[in-house]
Coordinates of C-alpha atoms in Angstrom, one line a residue:
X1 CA 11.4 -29.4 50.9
X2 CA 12.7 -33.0 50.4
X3 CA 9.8 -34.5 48.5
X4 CA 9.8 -37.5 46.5
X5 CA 7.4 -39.7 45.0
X6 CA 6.8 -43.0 42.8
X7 CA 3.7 -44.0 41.3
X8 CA 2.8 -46.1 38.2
X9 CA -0.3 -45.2 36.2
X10 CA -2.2 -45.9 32.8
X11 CA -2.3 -43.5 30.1
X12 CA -4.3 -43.4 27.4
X13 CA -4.5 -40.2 25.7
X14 CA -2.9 -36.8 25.7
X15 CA -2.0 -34.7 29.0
X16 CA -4.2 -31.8 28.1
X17 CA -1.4 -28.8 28.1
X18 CA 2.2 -28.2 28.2
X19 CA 3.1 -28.0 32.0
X20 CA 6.3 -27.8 34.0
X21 CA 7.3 -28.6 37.6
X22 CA 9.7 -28.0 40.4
X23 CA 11.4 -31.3 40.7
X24 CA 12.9 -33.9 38.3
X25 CA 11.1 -36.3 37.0
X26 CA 11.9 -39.4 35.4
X27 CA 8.9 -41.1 33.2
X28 CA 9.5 -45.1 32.3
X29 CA 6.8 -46.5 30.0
X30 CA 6.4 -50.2 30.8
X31 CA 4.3 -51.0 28.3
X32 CA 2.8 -49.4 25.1
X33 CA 3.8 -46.6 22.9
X34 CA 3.9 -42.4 23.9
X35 CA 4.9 -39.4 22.4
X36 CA 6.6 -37.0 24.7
X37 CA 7.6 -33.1 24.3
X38 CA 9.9 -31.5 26.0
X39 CA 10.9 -28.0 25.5
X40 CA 11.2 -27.7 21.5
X41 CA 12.2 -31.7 21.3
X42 CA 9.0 -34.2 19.9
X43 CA 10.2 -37.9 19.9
X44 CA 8.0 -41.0 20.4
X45 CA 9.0 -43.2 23.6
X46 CA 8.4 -47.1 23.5
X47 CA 8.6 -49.6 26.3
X48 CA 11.3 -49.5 28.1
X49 CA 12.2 -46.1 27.6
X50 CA 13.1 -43.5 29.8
X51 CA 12.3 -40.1 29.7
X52 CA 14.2 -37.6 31.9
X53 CA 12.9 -34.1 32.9
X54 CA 14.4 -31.5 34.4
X55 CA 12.9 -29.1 36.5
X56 CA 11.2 -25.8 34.9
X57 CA 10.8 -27.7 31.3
X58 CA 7.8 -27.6 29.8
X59 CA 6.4 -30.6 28.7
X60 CA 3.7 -33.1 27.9
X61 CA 3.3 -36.4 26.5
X62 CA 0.3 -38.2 24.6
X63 CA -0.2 -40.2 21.9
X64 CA -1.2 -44.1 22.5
X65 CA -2.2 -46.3 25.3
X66 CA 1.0 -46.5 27.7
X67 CA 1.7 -47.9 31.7
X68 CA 4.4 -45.8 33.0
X69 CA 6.2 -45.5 36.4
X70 CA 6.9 -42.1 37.2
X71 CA 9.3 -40.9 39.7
X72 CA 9.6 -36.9 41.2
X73 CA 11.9 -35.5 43.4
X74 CA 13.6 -32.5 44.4
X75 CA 17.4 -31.2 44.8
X76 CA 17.0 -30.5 48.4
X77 CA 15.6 -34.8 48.7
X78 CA 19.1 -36.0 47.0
X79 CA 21.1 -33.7 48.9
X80 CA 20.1 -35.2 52.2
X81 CA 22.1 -38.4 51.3
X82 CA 24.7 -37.4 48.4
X83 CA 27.5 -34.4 48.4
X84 CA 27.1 -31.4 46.1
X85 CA 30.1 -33.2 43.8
X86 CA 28.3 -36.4 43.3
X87 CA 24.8 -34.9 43.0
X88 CA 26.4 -32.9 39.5
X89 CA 27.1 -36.5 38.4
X90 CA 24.3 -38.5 39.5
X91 CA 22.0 -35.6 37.9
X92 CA 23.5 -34.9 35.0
X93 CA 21.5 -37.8 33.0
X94 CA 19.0 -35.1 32.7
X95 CA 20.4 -33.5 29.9
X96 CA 20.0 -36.1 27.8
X97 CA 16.1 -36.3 27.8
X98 CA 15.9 -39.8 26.1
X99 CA 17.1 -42.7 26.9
X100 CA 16.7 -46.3 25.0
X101 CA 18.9 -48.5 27.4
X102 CA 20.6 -51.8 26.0
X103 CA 18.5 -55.1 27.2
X104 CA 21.0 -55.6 29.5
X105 CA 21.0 -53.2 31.0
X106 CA 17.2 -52.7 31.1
X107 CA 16.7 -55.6 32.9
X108 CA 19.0 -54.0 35.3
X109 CA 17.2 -50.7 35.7
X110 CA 13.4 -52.8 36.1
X111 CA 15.2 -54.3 39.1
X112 CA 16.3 -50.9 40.7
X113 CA 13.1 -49.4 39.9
X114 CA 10.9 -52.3 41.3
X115 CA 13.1 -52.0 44.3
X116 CA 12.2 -47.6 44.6
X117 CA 8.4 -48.9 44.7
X118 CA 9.0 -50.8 47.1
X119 CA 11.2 -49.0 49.5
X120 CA 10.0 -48.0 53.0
X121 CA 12.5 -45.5 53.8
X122 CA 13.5 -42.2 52.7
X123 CA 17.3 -43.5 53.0
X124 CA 16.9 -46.3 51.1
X125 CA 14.7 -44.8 48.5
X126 CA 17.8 -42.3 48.0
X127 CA 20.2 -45.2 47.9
X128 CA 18.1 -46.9 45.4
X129 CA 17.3 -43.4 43.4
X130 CA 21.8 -42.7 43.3
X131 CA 21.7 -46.3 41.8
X132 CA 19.4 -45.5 39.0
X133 CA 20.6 -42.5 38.6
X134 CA 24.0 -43.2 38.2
X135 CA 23.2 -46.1 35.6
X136 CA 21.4 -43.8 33.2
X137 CA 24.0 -41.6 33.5
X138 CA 26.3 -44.2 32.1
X139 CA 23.3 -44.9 29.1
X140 CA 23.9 -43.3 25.5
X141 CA 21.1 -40.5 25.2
X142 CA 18.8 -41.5 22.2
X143 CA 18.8 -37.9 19.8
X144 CA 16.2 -39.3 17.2
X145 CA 13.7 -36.2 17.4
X146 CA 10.9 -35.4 15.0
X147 CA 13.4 -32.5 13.5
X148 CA 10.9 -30.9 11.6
X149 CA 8.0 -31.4 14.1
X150 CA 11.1 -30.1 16.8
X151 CA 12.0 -27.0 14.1
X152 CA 8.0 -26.3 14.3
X153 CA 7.7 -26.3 18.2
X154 CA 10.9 -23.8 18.6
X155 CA 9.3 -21.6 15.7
X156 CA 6.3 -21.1 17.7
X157 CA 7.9 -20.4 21.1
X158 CA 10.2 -18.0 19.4
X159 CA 7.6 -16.4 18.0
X160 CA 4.2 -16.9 19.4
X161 CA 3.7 -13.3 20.1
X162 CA 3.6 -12.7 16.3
X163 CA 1.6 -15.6 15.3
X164 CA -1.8 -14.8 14.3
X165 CA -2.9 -17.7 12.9
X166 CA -2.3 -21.4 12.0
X167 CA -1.6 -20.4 7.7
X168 CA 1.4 -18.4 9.0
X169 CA 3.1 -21.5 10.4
X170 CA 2.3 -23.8 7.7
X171 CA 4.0 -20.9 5.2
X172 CA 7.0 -20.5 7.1
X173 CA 8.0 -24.6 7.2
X174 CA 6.1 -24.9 2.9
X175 CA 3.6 -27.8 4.4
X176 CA -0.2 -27.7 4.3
X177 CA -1.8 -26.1 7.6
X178 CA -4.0 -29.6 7.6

C-alpha cells in the first residue's frame, strides 16, 4: 500500500498485550526509561535508544514513564524510491532489535529524525528514512537481554498449549511463582 507514518507520544505504563503489525517499525525513546519484548527477547530501552521491529513480531513494551518517536512503514513505501538490492541493506538493521548508538553518532540520528517529522513529501520522507536507515545499519546491535526473563518467554511460547498453570513455569526455571 505505501504507508508510512511518524508520530511522537508519551507513555507511561504498559501496552496492554503482545501485538504485531504489517510494517516496520522503529521505536526511539527520547526521554525516560522502557522495557520492550520482542519475540522471546526482554531488554530495557533508555534514552536514546532505538528499537527496531520487523514486521509479524510480536511485541510490546512497558515499564516506566518514556516520550518516544515512532516511525511505521511498509516494503511496498521504500521500494517506491530504493532498488530491491539496496532495500536488503538499508533493512537489514532490523535484525538486530536493539540499538544503543555512540553519542556521536546519536546526535546524528536526532537530526535525521527531526528532519522525517518534519518532511512534507513522501520523496523526501524516503530520502530521509534510507538515511536513517542506513546509519543504524552501520550501529553495533546491543545483545544485553534479560536471558533468564528471555529463556522464560521462549519456554512459554514453546509450550503454552501444555501450560496449565503459573507453578509449572516457576518449576521448570527452580524460582518462586511470586
Amino acid at each position: 500500500t505505501g504507508e508510512y507514518f511518524v508520530e511522537m507520544r508519551e507513555s507511561s505504563g504498559a501496552m496492554p498485550d503482545m501485538h504485531y503489525h504489517d510494517t516496520y517499525e522503529i521505536y526511539y525513546l527520547d526521554v525516560g526509561t522502557r522495557e520492550c519484548f520482542i519475540g522471546d527477547k526482554f531488554f530495557n530501552v533508555s534514552a536514546g535508544d532505538f528499537v527496531l521491529i520487523p514486521p509479524q513480531k510480536l511485541h510490546r513494551t512497558g515499564g516506566q514513564y518514556g516520550l518516544r518517536t515512532l516511525i511505521g512503514f511498509d516494503y511496498a513505501f521504500l521500494a517506491k524510491t530504493y532498488r530491491s538490492e539496496a532495500l536488503k541493506e538499508l533493512l537489514s538493521c532490523f535484525s538486530h532489535l536493539h540499538i544503543s548508538p555512540p553519542k556521536e553518532l546519536g546526535a546524528e540520528l536526532r537530526k535525521v529524525l527531526r528532519e522525517l517529522k518534519d518532511c512534507d513529501s513522501e520523496t523526501t520522507f524516503a530520502l530521509y528514512l534510507g538515511v536513517l536507515l542506513e546509519k543504524l545499519s552501520k550501529c553495533n546491535p546491543d545483545t544485553n537481554y534479560d536471558e533468564q526473563i528471555s529463556k522464560i518467554i521462549k519456554y512459554i511460547n514453546d509450550n503454552f498449549a501444555q501450560i496449565d498453570n503459573i507453578e509449572q513455569i516457576a518449576s521448570q526455571f527452580f524460582i518462586s511463582k511470586f
